[in-house]
PDB file of N, CA and C in Angstrom:
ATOM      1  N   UNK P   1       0.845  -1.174   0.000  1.00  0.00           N
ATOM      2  CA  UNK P   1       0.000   0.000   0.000  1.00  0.00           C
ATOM      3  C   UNK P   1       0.893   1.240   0.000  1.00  0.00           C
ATOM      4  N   UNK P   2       0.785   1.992  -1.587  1.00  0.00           N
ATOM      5  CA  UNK P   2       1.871   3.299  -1.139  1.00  0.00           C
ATOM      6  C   UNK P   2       0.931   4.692  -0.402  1.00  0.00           C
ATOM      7  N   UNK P   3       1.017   4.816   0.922  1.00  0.00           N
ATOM      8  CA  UNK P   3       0.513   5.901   1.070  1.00  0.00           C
ATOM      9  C   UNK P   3       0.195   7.708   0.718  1.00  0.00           C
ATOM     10  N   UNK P   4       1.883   7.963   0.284  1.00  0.00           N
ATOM     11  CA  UNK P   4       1.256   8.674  -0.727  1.00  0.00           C
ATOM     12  C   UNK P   4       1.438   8.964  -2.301  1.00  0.00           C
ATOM     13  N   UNK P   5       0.151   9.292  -2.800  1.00  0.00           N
ATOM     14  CA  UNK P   5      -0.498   9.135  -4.375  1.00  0.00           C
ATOM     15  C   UNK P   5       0.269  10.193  -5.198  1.00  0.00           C
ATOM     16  N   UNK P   6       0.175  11.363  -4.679  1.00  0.00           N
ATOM     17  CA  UNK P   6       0.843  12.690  -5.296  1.00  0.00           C
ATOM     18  C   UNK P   6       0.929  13.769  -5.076  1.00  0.00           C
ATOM     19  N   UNK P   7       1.546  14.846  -5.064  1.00  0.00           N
ATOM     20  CA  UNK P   7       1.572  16.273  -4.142  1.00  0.00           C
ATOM     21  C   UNK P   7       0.153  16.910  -5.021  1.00  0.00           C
ATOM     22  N   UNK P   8      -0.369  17.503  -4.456  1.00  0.00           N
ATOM     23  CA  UNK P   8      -1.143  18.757  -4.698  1.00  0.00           C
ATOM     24  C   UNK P   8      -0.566  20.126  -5.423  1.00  0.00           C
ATOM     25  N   UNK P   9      -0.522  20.300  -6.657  1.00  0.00           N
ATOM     26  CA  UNK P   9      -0.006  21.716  -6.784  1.00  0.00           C
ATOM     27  C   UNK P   9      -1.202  22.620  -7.330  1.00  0.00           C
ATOM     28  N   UNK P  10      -1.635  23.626  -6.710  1.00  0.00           N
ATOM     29  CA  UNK P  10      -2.747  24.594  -7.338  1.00  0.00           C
ATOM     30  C   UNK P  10      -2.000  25.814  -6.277  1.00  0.00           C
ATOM     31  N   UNK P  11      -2.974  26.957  -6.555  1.00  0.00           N
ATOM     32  CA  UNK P  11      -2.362  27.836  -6.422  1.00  0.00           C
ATOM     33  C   UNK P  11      -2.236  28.535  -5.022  1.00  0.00           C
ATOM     34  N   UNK P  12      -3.183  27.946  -4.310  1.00  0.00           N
ATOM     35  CA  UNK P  12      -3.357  27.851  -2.651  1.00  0.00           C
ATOM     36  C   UNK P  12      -2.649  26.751  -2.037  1.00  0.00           C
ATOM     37  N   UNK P  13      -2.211  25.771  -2.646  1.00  0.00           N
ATOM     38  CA  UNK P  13      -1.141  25.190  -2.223  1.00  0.00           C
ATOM     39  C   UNK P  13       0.132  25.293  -2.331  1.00  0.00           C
ATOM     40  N   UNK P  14       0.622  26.367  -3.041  1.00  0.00           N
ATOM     41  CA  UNK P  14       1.880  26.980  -3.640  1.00  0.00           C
ATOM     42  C   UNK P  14       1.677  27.847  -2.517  1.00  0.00           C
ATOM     43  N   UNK P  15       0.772  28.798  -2.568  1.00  0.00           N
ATOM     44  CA  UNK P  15       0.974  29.914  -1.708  1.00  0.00           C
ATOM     45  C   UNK P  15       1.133  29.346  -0.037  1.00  0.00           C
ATOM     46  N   UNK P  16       0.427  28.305   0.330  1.00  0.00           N
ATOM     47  CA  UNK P  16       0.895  27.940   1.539  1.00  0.00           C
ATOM     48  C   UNK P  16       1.643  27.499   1.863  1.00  0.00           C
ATOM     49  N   UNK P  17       2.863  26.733   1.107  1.00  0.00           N
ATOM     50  CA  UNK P  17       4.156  25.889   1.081  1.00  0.00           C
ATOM     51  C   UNK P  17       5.066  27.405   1.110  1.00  0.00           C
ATOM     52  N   UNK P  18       4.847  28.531  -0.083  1.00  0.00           N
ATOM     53  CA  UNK P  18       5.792  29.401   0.325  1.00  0.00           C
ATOM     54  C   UNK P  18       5.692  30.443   1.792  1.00  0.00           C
ATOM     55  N   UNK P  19       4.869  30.518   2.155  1.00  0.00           N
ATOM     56  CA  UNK P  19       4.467  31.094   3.422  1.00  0.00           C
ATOM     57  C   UNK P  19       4.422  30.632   4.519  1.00  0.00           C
ATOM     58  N   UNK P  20       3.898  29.260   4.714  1.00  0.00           N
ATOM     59  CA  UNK P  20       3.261  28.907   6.396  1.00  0.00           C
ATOM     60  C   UNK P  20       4.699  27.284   6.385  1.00  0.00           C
ATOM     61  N   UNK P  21       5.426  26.992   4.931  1.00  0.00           N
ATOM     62  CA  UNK P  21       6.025  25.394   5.196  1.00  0.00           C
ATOM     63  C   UNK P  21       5.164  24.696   5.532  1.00  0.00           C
ATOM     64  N   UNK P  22       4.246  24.535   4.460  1.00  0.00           N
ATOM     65  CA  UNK P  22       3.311  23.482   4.122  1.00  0.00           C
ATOM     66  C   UNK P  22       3.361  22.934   3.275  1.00  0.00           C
ATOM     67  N   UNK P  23       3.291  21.380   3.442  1.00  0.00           N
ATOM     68  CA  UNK P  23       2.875  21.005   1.688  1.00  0.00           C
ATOM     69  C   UNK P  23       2.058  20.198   1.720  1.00  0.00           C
ATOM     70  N   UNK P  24       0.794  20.056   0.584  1.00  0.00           N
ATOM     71  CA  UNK P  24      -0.460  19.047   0.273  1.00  0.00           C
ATOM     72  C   UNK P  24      -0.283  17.944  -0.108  1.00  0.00           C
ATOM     73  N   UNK P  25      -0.588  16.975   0.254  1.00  0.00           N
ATOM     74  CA  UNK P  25      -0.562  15.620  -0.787  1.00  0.00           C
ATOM     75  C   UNK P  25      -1.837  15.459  -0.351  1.00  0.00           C
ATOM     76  N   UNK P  26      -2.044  14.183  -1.531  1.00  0.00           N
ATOM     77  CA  UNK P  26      -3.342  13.205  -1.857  1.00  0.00           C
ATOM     78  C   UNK P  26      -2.231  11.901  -1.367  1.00  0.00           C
ATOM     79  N   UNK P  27      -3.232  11.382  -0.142  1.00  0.00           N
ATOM     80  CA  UNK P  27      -3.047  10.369   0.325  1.00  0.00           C
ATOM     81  C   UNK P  27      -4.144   9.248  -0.009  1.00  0.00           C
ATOM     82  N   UNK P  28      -3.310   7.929   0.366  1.00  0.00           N
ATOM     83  CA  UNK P  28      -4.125   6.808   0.582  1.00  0.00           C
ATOM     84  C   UNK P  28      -5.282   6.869   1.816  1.00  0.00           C
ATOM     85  N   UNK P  29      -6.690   6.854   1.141  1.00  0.00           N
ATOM     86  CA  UNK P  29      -7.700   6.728   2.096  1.00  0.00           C
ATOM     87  C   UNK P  29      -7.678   6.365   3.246  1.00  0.00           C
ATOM     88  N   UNK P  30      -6.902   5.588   3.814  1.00  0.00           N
ATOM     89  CA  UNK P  30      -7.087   4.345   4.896  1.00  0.00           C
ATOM     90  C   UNK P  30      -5.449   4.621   5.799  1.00  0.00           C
ATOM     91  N   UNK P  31      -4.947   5.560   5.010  1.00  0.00           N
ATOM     92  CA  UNK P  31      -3.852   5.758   5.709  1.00  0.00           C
ATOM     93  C   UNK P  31      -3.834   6.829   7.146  1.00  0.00           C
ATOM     94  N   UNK P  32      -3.753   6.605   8.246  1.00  0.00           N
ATOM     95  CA  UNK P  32      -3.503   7.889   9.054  1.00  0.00           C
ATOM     96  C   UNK P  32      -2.227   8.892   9.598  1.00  0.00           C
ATOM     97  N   UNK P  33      -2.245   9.407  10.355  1.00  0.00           N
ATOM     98  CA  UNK P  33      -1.411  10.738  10.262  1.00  0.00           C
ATOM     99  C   UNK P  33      -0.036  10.253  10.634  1.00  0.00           C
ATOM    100  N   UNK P  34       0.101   9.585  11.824  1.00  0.00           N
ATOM    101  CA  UNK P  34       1.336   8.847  12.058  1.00  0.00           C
ATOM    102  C   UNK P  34       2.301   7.917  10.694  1.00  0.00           C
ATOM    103  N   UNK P  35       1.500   7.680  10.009  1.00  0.00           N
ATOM    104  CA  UNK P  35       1.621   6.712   8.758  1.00  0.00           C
ATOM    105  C   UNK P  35       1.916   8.020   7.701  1.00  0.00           C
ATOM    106  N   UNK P  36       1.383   8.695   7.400  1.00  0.00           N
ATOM    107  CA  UNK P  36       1.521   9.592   6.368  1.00  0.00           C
ATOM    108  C   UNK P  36       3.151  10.330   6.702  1.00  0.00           C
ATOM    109  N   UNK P  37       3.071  10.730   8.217  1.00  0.00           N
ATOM    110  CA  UNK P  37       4.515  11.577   8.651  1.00  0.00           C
ATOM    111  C   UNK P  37       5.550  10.644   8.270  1.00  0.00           C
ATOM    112  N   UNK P  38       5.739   9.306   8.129  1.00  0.00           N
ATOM    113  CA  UNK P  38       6.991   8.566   8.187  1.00  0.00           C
ATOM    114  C   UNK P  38       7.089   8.637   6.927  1.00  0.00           C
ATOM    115  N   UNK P  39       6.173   8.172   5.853  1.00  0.00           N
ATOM    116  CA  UNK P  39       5.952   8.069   4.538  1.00  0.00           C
ATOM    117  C   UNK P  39       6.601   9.562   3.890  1.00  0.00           C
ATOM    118  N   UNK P  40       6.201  10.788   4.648  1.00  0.00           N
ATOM    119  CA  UNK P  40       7.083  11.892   3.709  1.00  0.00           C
ATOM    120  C   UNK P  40       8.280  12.338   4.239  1.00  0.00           C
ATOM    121  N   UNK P  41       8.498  11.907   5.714  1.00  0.00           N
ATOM    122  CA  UNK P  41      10.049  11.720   5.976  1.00  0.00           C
ATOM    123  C   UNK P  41      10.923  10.876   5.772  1.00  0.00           C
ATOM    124  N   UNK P  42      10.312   9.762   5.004  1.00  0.00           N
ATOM    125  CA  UNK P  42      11.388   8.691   4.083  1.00  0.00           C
ATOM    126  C   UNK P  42      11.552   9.230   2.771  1.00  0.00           C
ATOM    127  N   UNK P  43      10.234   9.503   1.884  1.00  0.00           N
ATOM    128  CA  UNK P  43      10.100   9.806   1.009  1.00  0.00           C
ATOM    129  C   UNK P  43      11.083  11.374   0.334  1.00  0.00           C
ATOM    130  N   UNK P  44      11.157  12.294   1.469  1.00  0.00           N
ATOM    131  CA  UNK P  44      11.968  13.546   1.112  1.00  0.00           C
ATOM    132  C   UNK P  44      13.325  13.838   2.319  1.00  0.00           C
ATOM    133  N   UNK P  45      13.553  13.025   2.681  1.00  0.00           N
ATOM    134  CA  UNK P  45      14.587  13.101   3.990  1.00  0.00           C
ATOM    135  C   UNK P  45      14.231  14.779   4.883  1.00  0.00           C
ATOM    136  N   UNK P  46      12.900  15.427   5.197  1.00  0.00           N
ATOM    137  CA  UNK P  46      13.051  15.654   6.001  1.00  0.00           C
ATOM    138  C   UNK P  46      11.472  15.632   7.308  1.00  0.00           C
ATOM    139  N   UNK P  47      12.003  16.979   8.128  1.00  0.00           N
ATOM    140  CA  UNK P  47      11.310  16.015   9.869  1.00  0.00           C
ATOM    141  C   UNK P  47      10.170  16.819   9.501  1.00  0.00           C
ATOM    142  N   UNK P  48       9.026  16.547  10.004  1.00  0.00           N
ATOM    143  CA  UNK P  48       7.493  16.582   9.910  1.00  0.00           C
ATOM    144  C   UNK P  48       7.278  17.277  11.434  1.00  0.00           C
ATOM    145  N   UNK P  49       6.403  18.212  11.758  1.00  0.00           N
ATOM    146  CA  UNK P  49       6.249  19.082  12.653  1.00  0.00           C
ATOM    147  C   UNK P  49       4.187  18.614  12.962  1.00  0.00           C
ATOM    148  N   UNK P  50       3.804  19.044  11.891  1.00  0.00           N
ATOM    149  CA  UNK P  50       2.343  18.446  12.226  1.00  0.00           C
ATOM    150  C   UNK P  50       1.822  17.738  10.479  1.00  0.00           C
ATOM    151  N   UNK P  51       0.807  17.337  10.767  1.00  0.00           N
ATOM    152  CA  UNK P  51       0.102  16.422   9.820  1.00  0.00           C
ATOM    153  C   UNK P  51      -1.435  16.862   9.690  1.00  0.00           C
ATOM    154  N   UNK P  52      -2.057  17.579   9.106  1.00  0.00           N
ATOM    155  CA  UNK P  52      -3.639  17.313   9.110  1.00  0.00           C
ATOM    156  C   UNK P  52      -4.245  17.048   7.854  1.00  0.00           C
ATOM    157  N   UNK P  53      -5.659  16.203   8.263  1.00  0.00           N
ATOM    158  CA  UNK P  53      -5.959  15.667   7.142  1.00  0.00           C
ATOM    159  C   UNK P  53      -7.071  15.937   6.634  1.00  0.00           C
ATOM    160  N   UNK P  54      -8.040  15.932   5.380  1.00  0.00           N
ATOM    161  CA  UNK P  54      -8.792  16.421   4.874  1.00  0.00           C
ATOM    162  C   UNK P  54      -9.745  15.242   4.496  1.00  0.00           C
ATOM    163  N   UNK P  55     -11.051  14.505   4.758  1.00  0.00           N
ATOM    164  CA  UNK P  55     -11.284  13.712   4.012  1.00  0.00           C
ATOM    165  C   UNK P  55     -12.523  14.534   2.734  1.00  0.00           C
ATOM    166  N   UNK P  56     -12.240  14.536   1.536  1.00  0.00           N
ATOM    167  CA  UNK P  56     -13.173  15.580   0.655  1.00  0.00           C
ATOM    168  C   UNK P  56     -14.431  13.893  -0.222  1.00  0.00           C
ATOM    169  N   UNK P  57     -15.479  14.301   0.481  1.00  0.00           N
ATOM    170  CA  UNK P  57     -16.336  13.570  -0.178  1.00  0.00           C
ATOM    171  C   UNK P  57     -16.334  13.635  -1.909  1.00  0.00           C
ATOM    172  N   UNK P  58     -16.896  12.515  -2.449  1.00  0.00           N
ATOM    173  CA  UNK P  58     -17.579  12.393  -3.542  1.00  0.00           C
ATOM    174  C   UNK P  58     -18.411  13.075  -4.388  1.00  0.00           C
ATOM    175  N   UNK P  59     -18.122  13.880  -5.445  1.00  0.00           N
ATOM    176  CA  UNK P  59     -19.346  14.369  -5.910  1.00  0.00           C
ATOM    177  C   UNK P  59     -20.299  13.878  -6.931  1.00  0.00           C
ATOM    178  N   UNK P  60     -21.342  14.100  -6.438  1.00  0.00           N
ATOM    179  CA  UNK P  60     -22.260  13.311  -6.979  1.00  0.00           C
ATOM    180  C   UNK P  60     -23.075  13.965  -7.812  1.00  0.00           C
ATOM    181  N   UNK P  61     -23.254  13.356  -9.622  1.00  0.00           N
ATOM    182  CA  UNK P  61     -23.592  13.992 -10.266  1.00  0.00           C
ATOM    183  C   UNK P  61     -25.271  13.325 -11.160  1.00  0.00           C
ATOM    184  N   UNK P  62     -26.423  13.681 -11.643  1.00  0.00           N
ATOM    185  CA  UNK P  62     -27.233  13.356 -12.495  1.00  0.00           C
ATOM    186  C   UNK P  62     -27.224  14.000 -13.546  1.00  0.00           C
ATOM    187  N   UNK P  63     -27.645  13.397 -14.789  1.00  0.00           N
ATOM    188  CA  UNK P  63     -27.510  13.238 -16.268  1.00  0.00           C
ATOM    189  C   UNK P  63     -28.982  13.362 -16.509  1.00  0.00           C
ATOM    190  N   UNK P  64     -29.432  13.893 -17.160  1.00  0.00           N
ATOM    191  CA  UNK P  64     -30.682  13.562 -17.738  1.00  0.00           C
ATOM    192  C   UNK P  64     -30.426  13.153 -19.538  1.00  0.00           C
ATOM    193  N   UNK P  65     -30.663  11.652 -19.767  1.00  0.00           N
ATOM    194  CA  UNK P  65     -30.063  11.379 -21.631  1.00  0.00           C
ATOM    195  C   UNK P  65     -31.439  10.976 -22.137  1.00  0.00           C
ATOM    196  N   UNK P  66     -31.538  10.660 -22.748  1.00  0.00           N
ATOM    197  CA  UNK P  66     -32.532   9.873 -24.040  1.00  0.00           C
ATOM    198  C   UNK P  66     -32.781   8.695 -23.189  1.00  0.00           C
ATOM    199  N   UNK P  67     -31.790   7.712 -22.359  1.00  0.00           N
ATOM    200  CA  UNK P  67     -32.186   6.559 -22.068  1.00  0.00           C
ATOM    201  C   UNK P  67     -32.728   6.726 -20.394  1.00  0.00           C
ATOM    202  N   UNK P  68     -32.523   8.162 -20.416  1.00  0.00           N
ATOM    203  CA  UNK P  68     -33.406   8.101 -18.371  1.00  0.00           C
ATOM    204  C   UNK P  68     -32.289   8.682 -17.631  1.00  0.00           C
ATOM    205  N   UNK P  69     -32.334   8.836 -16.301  1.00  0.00           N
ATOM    206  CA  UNK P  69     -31.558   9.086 -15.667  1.00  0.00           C
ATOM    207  C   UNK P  69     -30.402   8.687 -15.391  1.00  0.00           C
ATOM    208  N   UNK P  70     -28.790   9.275 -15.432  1.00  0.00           N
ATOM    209  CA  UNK P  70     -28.054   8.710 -14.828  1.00  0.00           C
ATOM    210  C   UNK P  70     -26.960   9.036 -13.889  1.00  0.00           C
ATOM    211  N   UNK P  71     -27.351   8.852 -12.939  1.00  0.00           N
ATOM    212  CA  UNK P  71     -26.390   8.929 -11.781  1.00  0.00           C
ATOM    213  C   UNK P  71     -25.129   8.476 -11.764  1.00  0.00           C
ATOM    214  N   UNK P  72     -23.904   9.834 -11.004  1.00  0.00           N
ATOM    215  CA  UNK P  72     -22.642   9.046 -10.879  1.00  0.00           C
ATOM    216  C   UNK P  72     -21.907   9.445 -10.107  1.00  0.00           C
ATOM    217  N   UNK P  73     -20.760   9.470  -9.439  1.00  0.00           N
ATOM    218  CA  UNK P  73     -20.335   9.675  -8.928  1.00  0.00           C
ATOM    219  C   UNK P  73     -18.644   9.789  -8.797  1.00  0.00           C
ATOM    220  N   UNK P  74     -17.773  10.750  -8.114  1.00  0.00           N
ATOM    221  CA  UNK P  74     -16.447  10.939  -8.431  1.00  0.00           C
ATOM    222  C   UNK P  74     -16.173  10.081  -7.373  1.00  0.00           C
ATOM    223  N   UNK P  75     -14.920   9.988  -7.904  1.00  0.00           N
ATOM    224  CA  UNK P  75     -13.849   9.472  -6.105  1.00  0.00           C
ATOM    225  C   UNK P  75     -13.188  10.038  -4.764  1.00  0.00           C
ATOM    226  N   UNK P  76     -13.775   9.001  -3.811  1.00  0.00           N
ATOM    227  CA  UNK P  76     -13.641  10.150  -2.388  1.00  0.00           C
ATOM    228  C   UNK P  76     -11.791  10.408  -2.703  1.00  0.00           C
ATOM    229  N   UNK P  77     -11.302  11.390  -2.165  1.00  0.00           N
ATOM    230  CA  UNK P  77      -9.984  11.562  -1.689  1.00  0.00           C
ATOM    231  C   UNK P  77      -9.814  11.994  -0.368  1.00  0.00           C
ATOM    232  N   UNK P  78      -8.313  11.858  -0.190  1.00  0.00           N
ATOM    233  CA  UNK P  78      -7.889  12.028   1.222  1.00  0.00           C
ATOM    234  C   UNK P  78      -6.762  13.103   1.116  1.00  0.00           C
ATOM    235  N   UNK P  79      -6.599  14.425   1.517  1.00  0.00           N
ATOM    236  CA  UNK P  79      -5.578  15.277   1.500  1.00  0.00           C
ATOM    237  C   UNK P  79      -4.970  15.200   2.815  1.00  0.00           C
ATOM    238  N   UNK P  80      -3.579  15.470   3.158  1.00  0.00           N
ATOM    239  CA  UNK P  80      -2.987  15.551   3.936  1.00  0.00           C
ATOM    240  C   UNK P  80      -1.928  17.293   3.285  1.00  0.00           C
ATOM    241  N   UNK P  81      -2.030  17.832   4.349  1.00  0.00           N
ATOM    242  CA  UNK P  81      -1.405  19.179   4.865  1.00  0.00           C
ATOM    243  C   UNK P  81      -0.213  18.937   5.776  1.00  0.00           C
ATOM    244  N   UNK P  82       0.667  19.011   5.025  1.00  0.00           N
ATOM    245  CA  UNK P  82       1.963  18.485   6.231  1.00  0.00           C
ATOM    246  C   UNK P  82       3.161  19.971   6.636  1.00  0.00           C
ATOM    247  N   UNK P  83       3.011  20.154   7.616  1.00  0.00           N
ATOM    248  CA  UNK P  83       4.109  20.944   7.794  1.00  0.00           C
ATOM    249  C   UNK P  83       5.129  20.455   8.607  1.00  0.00           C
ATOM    250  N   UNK P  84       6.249  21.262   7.736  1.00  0.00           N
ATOM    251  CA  UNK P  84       7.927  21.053   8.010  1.00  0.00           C
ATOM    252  C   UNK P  84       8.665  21.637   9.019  1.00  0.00           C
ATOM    253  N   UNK P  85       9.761  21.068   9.745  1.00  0.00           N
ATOM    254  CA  UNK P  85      10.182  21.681  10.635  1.00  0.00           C
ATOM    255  C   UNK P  85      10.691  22.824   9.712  1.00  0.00           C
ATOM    256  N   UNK P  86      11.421  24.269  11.527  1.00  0.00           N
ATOM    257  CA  UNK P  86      11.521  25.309  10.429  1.00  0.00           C
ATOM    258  C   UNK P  86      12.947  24.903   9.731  1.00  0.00           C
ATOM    259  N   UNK P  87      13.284  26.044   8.526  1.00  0.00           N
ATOM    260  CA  UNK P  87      14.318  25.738   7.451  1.00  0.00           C
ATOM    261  C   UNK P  87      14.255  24.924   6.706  1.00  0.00           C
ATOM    262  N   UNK P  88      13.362  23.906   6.754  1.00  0.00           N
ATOM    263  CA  UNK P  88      13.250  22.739   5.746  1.00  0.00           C
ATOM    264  C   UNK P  88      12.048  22.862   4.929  1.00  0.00           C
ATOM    265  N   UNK P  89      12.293  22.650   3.125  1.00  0.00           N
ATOM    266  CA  UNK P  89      12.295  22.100   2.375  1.00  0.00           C
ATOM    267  C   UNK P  89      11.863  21.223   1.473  1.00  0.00           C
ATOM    268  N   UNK P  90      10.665  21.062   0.988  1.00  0.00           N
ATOM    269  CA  UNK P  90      10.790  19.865  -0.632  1.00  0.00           C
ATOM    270  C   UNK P  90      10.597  21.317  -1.686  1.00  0.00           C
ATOM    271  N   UNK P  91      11.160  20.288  -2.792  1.00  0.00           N
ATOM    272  CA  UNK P  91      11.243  20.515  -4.121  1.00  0.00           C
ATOM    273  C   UNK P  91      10.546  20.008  -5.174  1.00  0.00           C
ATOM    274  N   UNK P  92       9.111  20.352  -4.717  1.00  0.00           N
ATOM    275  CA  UNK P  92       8.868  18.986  -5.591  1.00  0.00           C
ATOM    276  C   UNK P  92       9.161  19.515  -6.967  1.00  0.00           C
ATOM    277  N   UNK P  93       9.696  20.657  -7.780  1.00  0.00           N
ATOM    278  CA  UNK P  93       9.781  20.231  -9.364  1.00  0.00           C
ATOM    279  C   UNK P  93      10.696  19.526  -9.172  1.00  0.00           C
ATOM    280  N   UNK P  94      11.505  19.351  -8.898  1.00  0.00           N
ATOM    281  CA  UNK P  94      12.953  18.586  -9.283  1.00  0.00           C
ATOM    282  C   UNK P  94      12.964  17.188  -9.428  1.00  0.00           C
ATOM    283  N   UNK P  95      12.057  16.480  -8.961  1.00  0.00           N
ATOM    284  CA  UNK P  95      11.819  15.192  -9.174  1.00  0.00           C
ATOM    285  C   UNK P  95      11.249  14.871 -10.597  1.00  0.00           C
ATOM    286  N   UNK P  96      10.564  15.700 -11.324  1.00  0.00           N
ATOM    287  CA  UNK P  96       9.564  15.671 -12.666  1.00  0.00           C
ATOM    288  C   UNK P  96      10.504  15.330 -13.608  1.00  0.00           C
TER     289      UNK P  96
END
């Protein structure tokens, strides 16, 4: 199970990584906070200060077609907000 899926980059997540040493990922659903902190302090060699997590429901959408209604739905995700001790660091372009 890799806990985490991929960083978050939009433009409120840029702005909070350069300001507060935060950074977003999309985590594994089922993963929790203790689990997520080791996962991005292996993953980027550095120390994790706090962890919070976001669970963002499903959105749920109806269609009206020719053949009737159809209902559907997106996939739940799990964000995690991780901040860094101070002076430290990721990069995430540099990995791309």
């Amino acid at each position: 199970m890799s806990i985490l899926i991929k960083p978050i980059i939009t433009e409120k997540a840029t702005a909070d990584s350069e300001l507060r040493n935060c950074y977003t990922f999309a985590v594994n659903t089922k993963a929790n906070k203790i689990e997520i902190k080791k996962a991005v302090e292996a993953a980027y060699g550095v120390s994790v200060e706090k962890v919070r997590t976001i669970n963002v429901r499903p959105e749920r959408r109806t269609r009206y077609t020719k053949t009737g209604l159809q209902h559907g739905k997106t996939n739940a995700v799990k964000k995690a907000i991780v901040q860094l001790a101070e002076g430290e660091m990721i990069d995430l372009y540099s990995n791309m």
